[in-house]
Coordinates of C-alpha atoms (C1' of nucleotides) in Angstrom, one line a residue:
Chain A
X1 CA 65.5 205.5 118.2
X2 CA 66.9 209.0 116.9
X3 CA 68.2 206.7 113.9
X4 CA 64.7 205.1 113.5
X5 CA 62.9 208.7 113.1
X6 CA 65.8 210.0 110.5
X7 CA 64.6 207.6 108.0
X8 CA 60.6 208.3 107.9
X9 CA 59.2 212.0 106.6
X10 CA 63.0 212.3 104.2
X11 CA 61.3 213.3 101.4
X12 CA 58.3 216.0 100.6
X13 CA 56.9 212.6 98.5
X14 CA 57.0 210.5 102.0
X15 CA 55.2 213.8 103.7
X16 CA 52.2 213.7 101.4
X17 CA 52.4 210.3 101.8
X18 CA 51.8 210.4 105.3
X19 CA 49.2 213.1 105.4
X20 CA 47.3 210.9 103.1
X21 CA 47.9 207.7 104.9
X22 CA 46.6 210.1 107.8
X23 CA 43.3 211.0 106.1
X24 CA 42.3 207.4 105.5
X25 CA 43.3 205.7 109.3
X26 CA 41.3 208.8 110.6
X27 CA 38.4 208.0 108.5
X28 CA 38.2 211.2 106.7
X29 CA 38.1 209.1 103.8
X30 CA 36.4 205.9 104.6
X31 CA 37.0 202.2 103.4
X32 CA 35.3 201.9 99.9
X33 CA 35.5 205.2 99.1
X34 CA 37.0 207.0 96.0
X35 CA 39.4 209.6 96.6
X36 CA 40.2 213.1 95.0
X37 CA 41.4 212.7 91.3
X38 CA 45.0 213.0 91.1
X39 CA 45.3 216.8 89.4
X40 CA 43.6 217.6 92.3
X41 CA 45.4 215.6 95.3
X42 CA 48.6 217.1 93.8
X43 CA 47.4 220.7 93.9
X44 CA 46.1 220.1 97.4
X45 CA 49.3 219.4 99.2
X46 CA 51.0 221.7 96.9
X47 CA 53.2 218.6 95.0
X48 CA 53.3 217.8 91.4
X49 CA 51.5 214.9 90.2
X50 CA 54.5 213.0 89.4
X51 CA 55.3 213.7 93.0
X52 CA 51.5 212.9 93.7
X53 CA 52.1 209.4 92.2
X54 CA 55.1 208.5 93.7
X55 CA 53.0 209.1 96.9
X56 CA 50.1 207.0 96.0
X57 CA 52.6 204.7 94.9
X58 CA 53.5 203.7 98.5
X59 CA 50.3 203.6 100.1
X60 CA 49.6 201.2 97.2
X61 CA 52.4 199.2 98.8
X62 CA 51.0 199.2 101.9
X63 CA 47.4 198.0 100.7
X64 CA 45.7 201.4 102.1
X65 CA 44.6 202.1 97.5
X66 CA 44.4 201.0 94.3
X67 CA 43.8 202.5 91.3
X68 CA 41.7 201.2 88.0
X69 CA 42.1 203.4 84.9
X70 CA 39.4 205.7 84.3
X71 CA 37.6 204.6 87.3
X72 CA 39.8 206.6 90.4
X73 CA 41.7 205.9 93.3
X74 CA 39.7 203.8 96.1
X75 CA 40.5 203.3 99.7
X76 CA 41.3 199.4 99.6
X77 CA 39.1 197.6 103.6
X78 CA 40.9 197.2 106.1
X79 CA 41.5 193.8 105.4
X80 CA 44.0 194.6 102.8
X81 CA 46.0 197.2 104.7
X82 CA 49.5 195.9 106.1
X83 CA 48.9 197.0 109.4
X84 CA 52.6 194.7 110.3
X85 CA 54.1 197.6 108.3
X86 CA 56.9 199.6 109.8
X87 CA 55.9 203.1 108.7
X88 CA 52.4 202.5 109.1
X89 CA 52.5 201.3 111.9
X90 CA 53.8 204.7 112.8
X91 CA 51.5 206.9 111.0
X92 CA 48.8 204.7 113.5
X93 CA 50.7 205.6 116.3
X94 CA 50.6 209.2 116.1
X95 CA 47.2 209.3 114.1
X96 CA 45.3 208.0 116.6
X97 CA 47.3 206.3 119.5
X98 CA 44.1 204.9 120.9
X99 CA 43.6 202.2 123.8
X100 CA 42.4 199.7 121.4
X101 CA 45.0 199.9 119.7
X102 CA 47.4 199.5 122.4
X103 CA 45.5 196.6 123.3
X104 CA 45.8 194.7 120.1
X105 CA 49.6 195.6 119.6
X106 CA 50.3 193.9 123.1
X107 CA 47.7 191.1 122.4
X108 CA 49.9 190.1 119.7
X109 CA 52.9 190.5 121.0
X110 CA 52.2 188.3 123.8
X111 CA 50.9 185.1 121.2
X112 CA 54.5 185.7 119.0
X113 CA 56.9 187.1 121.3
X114 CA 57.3 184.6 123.9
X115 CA 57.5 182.1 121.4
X116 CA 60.1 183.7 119.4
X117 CA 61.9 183.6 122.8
X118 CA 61.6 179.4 123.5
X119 CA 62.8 179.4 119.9
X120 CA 66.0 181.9 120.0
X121 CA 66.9 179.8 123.7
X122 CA 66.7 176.8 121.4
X123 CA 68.4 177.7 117.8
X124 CA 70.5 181.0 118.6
X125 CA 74.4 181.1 118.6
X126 CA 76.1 182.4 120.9
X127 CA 77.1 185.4 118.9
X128 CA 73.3 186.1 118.8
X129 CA 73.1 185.7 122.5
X130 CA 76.1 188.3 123.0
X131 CA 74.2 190.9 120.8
X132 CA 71.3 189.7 123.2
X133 CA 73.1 190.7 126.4
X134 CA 75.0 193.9 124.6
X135 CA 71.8 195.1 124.3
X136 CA 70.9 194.1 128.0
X137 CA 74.2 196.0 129.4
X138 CA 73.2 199.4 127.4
X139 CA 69.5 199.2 129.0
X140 CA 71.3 198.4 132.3
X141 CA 73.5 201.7 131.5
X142 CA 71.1 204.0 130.7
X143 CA 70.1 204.1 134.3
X144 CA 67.0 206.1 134.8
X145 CA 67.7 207.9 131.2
X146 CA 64.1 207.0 129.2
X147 CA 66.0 208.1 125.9
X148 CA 68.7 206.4 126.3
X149 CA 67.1 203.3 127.2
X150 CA 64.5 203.1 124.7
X151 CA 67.5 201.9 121.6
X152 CA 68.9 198.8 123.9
X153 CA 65.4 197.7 124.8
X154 CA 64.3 197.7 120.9
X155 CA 67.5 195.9 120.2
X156 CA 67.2 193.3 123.0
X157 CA 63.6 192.1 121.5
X158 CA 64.7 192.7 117.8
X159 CA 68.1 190.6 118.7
X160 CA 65.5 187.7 120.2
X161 CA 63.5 187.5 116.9
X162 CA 66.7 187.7 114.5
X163 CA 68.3 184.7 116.9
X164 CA 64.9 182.9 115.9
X165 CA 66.2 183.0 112.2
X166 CA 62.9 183.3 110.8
X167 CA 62.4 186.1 108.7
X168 CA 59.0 186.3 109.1
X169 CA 59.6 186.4 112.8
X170 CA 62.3 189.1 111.8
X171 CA 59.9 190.9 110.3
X172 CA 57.5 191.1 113.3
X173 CA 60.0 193.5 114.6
X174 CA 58.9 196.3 113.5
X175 CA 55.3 195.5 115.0
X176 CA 57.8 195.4 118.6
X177 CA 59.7 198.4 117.6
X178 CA 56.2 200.1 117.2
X179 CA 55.2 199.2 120.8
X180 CA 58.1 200.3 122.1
X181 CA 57.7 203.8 120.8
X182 CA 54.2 203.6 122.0
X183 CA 55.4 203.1 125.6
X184 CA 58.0 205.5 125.4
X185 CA 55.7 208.9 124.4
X186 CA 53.8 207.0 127.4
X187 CA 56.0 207.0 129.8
X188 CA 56.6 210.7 129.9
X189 CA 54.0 210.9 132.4
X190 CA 55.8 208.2 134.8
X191 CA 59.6 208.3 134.0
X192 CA 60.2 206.0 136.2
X193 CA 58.5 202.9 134.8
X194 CA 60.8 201.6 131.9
X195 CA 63.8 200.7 134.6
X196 CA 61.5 198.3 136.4
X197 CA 61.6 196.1 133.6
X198 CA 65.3 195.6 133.7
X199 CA 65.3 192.9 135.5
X200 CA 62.2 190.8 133.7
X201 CA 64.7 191.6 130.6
X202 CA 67.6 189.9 132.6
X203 CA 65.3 187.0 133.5
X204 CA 64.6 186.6 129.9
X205 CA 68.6 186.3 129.3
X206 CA 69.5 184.0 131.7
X207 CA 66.9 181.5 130.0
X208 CA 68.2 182.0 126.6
X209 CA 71.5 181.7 127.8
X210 CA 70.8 178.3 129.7
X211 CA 69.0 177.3 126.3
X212 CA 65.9 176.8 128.7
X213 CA 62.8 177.0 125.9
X214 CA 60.3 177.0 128.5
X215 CA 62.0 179.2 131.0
X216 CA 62.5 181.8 128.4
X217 CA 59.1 181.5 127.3
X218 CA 58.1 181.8 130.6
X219 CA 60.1 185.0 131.7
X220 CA 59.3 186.6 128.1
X221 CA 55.5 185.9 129.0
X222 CA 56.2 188.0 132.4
X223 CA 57.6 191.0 130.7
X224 CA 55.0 190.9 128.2
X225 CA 52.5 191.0 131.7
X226 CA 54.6 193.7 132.8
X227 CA 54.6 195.8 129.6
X228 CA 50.8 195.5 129.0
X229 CA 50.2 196.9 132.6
X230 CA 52.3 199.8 132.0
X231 CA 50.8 200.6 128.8
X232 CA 47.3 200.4 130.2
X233 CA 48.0 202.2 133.0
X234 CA 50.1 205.4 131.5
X235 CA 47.1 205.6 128.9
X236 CA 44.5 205.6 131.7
X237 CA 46.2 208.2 133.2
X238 CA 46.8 210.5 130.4
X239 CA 42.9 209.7 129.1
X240 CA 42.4 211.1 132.5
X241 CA 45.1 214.1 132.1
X242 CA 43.2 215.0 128.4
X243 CA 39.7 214.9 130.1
X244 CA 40.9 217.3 133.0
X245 CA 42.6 219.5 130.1
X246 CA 39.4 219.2 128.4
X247 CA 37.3 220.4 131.3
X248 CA 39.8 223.3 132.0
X249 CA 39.3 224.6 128.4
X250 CA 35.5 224.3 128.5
X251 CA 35.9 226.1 132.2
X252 CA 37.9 229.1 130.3
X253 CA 36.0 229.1 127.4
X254 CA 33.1 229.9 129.9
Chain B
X1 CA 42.3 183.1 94.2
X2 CA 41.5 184.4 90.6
X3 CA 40.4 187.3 92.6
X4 CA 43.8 187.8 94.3
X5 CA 45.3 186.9 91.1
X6 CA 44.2 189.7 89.2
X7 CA 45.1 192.1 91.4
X8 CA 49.0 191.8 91.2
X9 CA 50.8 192.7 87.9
X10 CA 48.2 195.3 87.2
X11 CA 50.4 197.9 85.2
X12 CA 53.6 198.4 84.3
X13 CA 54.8 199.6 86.9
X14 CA 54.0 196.5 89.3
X15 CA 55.8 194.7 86.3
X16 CA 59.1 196.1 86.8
X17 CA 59.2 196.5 90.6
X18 CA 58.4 192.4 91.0
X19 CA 61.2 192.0 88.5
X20 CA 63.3 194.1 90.4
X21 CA 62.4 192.5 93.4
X22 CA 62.9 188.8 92.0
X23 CA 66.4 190.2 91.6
X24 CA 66.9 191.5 94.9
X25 CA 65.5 188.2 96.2
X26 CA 67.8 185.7 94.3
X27 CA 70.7 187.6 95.2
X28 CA 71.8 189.1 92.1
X29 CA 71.6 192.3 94.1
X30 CA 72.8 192.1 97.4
X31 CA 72.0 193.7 101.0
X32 CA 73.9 197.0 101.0
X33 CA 74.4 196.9 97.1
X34 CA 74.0 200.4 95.3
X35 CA 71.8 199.5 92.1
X36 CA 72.4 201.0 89.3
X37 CA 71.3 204.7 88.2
X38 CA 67.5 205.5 87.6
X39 CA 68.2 206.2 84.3
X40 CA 70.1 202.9 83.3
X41 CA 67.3 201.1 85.3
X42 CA 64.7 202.7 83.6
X43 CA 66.2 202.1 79.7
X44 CA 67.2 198.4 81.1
X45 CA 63.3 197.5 81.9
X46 CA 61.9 199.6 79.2
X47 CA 60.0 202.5 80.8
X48 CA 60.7 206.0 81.6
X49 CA 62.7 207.1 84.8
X50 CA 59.1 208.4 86.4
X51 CA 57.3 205.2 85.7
X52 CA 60.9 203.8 86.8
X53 CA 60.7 205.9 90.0
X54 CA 57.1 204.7 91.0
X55 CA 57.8 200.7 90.9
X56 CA 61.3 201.8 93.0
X57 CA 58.7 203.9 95.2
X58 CA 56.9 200.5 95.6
X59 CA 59.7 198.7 96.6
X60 CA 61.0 201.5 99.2
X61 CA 57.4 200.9 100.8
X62 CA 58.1 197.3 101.6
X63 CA 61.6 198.2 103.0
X64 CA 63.6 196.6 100.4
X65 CA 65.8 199.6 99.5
X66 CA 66.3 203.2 100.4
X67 CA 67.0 206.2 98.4
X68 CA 69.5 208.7 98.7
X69 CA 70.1 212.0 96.5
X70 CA 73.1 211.9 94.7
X71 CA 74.4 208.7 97.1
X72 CA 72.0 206.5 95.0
X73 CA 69.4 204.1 96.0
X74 CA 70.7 200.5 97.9
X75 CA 69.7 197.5 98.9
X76 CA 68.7 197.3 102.1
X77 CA 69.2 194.7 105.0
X78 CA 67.2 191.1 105.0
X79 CA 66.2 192.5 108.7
X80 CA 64.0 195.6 107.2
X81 CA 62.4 194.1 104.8
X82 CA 58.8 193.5 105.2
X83 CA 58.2 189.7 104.4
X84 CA 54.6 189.9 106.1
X85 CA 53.4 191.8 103.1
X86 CA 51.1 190.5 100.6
X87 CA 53.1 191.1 96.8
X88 CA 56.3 190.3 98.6
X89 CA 55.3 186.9 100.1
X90 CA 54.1 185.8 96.6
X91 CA 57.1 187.0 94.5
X92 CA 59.1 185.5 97.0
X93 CA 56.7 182.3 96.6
X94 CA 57.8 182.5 93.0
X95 CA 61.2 183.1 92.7
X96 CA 62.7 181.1 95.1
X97 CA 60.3 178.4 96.9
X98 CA 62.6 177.1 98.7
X99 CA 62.2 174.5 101.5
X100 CA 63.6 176.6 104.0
X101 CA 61.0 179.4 103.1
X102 CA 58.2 176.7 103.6
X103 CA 59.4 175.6 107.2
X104 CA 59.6 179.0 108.1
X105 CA 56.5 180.0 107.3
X106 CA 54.8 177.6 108.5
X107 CA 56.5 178.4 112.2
X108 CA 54.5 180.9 112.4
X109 CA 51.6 180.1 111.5
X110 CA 51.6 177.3 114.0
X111 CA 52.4 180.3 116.6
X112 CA 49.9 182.4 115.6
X113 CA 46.8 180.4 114.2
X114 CA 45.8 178.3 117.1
X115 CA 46.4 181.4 119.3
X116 CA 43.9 183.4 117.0
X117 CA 41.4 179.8 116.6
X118 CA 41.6 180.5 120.8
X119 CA 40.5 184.2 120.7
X120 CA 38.4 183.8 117.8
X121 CA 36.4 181.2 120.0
X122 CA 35.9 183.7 122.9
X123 CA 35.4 186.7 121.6
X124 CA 34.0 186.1 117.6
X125 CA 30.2 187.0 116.8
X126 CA 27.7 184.9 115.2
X127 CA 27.9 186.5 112.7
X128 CA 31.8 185.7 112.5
X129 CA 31.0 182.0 113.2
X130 CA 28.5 181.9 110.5
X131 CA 31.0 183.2 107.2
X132 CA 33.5 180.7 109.0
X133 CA 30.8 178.2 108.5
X134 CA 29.9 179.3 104.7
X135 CA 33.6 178.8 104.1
X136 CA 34.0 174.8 105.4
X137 CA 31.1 174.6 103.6
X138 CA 32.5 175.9 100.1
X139 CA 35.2 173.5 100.8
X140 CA 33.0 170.5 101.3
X141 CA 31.5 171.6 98.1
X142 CA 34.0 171.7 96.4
X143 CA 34.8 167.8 96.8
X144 CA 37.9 166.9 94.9
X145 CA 38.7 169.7 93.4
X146 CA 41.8 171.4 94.3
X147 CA 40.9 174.8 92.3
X148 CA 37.3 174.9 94.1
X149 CA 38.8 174.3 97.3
X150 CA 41.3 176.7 97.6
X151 CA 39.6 180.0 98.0
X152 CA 36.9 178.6 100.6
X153 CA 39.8 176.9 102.7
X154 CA 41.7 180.8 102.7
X155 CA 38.2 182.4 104.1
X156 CA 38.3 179.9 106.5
X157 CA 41.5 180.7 107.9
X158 CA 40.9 184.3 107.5
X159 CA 37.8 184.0 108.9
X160 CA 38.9 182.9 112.1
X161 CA 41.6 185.6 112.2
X162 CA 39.1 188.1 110.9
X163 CA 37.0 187.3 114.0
X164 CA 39.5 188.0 116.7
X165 CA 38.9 191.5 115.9
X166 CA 42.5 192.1 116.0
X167 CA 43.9 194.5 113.2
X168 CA 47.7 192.7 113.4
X169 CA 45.8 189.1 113.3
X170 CA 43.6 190.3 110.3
X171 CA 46.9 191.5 108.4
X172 CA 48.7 188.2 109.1
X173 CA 45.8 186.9 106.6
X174 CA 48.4 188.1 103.8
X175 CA 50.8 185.4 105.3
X176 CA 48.4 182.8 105.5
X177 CA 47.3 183.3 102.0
X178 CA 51.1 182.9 100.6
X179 CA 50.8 179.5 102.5
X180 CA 47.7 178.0 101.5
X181 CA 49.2 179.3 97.9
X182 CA 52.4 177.4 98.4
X183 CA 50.5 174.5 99.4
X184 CA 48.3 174.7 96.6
X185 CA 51.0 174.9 93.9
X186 CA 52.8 171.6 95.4
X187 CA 49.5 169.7 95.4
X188 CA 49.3 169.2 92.0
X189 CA 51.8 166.1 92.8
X190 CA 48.9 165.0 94.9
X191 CA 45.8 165.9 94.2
X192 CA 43.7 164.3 96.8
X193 CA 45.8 166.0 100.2
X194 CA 44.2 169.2 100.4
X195 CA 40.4 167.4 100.8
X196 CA 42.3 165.4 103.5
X197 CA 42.3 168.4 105.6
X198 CA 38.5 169.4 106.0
X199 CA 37.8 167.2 109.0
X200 CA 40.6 168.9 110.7
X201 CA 38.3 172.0 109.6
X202 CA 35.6 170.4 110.6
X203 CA 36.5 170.1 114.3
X204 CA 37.6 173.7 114.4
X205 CA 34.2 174.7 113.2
X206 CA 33.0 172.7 115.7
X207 CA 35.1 173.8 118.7
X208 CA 34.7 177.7 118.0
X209 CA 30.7 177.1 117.8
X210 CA 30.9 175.4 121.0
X211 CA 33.1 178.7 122.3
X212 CA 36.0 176.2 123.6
X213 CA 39.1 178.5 123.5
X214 CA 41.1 175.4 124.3
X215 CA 39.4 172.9 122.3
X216 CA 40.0 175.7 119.4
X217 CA 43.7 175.9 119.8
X218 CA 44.1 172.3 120.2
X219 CA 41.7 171.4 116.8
X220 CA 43.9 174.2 114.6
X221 CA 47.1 173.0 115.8
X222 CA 46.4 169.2 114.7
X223 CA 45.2 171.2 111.6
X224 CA 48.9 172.9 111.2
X225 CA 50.6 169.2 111.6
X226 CA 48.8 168.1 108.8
X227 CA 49.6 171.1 106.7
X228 CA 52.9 171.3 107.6
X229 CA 53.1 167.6 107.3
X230 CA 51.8 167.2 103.6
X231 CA 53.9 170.4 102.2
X232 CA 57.1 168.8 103.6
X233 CA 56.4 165.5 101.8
X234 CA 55.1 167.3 98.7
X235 CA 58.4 169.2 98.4
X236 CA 60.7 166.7 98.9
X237 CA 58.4 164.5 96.2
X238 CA 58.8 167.9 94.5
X239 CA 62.8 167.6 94.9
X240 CA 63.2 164.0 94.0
X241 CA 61.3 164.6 90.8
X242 CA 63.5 168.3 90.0
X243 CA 67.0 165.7 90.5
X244 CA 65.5 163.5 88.8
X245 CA 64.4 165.6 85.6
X246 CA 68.0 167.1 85.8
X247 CA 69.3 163.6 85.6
X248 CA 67.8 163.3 82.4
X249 CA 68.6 166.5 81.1
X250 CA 71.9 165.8 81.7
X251 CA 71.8 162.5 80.4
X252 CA 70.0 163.6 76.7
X253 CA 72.8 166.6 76.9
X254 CA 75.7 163.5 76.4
Chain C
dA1 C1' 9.8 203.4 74.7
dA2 C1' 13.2 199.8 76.0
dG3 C1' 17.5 198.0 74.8
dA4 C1' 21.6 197.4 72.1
dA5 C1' 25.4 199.4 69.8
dT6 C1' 28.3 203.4 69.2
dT7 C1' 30.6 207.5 70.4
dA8 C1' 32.4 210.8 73.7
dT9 C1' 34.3 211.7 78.0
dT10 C1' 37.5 211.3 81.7
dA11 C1' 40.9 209.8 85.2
dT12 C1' 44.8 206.9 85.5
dG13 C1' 49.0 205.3 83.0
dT14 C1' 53.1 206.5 80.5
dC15 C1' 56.4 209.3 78.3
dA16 C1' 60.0 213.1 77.4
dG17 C1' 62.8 216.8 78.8
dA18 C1' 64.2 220.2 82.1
dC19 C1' 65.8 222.2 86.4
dA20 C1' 66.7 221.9 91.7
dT21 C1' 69.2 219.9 95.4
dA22 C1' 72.2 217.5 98.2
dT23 C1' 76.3 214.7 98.4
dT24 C1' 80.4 213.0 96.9
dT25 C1' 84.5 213.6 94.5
dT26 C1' 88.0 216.3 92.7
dC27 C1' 90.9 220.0 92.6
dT28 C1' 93.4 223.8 94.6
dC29 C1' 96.0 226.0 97.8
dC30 C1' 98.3 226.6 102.0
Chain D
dG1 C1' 99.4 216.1 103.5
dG2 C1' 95.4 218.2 105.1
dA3 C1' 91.8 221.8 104.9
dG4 C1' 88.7 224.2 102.1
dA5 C1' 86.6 225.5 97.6
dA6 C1' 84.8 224.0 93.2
dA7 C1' 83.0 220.6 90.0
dA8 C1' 80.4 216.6 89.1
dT9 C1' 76.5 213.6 89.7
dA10 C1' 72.4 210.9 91.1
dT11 C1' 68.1 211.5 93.2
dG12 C1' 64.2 214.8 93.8
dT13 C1' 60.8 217.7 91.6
dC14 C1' 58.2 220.0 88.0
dT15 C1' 55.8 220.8 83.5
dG16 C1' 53.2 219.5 79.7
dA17 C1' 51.8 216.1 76.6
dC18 C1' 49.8 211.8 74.8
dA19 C1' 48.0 206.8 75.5
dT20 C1' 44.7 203.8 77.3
dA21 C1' 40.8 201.8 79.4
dA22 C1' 36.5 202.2 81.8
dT23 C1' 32.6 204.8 82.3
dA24 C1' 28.9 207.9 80.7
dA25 C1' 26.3 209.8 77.0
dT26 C1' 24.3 209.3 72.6
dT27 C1' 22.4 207.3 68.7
dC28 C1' 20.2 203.7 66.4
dT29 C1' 17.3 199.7 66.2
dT30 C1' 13.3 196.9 67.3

DNA sequence: AAGAATTATTATGTCAGACATATTTTCTCC
DNA sequence: GGAGAAAATATGTCTGACATAATAATTCTT
């Protein structure tokens, strides 16, 4: 996790980035429109526009712009953008960490994830397995420590997709490792809840490990049950916190 | 598709980072390999370093390396890189369509498609139902031709995930695209396949008008058999011809 | 006065050269 | 031989300029 948040926000071009990328998921600057000419973007957030570019140059990447000569800088539809997207994901996440998109992060998971996990109980080695249950053992370790078991957890679902040796599949892990984060800032408000998963997890390796497709599909789909109830129910309960907090501030401002 | 097409390899820039990225790709540049200086880079491709720096920029979006000062800038590993994106998908579709790339590829999709055909069934609008419908019937249009036939038969498909309403399901649309590509570029061997398909589309349509989540699935996964089906054969007609044309390369080379 | 052709404008695209900064490597000294 | 200081180096950033293409304005024609 700490290793994970090291690599975003290293340079002042990935911070500008960012605040950008924030603008348009806010809808500050809405779908279709034209953005700021670059002189001016740069002199905004204080960056050259070499810097500026280099900036623009990612959220090209990522299908938020595009650029025509002459003609400005346009916020692409949300068609285009690469929501799967590691970074973006994570700009979302703390953007606007809404129940809908909760919902649609855990309706996904649950179509690919248990999946992946009949395919991994079918086609893994057993060296994917170990890294499988290495993973396991640290989650089983960290006791009631959130922090410490919010790494093995990520690397318990990323080792199931890389078992899968699909790289597409692969690649889906950063949607997982998104979640993940998600439920961890969540769980603050109920410290207790990521332990109760430990032993859906283990249900999930003794499939794989008795190369039982349907079994592991099966327990995967019972986490993924698990998971989504948490979610839903942390977020209901800190809509309900932010309201009260709401209420108290209107109360004092009175 | 022309649409599609002109968006890529717009400037310069997008020239040398798909060049770069062909060479990550093949393997000429491994995972973990440090690449050489900005400066060689930039005189090796032709362009200045800050032109240099915003194609690198690019490819640092879509995970494929990462930048340190003074260490350099390396490959990263297969597992970060973010093969749901758009450009990458098609410059891997170009510089190495391999077979193994095609079965993979299509894994997924037959994991998430039918799931999506299910959801799009219960919860699309009319309205959703209606641009599905324009699209089969773009493709019945279009009759035998395979250049017609290709852009109505990728709105269908991302019509259906468009409808789910889900932002991760509407960004797998870049994946499906790369497919329907792939499949287009091997039907030149066999013209007549891809019309084969549209009763399989047909029964789709039908399925998600009636609001049959089951029916839904069941119609899109006889659709991805097909698929799958005819790009297998198509690439290992594809092979047979490649050994064959080396044959009598080598032959003519006596 | 309407429309076509031409010119001017402008924002992105590209370039060159310089300095800043953070590591790594080398060197020095104990 | 190891710890610490100094030098080297590749990325990070900035400035200012010119090129290019698409748009806007203008002129000319009918």
């Amino acid at each position: 996790m700490a290793k994970a948040d090291s690599k975003d926000s290293q340079q002042s071009s990935g911070h500008v980035a960012r605040e950008v990328a924030r603008l348009i998921l806010t809808g500050v600057w809405r779908e279709g429109a034209t953005l700021p000419r670059e002189i001016e973007l740069a002199s905004r957030f204080g960056v050259s526009r070499a810097s500026m570019r280099e900036s623009l140059s990612l959220l090209k990447a990522k299908g938020l712009i595009a650029s025509k000569q002459k003609a400005g800088t346009h916020v692409r539809t949300r068609f285009d953008w690469n929501m799967l997207d590691a970074e973006l994901l994570n700009w979302t996440l703390t953007a606007l960490p809404t129940q809908e998109f909760a919902k649609q992060i855990m309706e996904i998971r649950r179509i690919v994830e248990p999946e992946a996990c009949a395919i991994c109980a079918t086609r893994g080695t057993d060296e994917d397995f170990a890294r499988i249950e290495r993973a396991y053992r640290g989650m089983d370790a960290a006791g009631m420590d959130r922090v410490a078991y919010a790494e093995p957890d990520l690397q318990f679902h990323r080792g199931i997709l890389i078992a899968t040796g699909n790289d597409f599949l692969i690649a889906f892990g950063a949607t997982v490792a998104a979640a993940l984060r998600m439920s961890f800032n969540l769980s603050s408000t109920n410290p207790g809840a990521p332990r109760k998963s430990l032993p859906y997890h283990r249900a999930v390796l003794e499939e794989i490990w008795a190369r039982n497709p349907d079994g592991a599909r099966q327990a995967m789909h019972k986490l993924m049950d698990l998971t989504e109830q948490n979610i839903v129910s942390a977020m209901s309960r800190q809509k309900k916190k932010d309201t009260e907090d709401e209420k108290a501030r209107t109360r004092r401002a009175r």
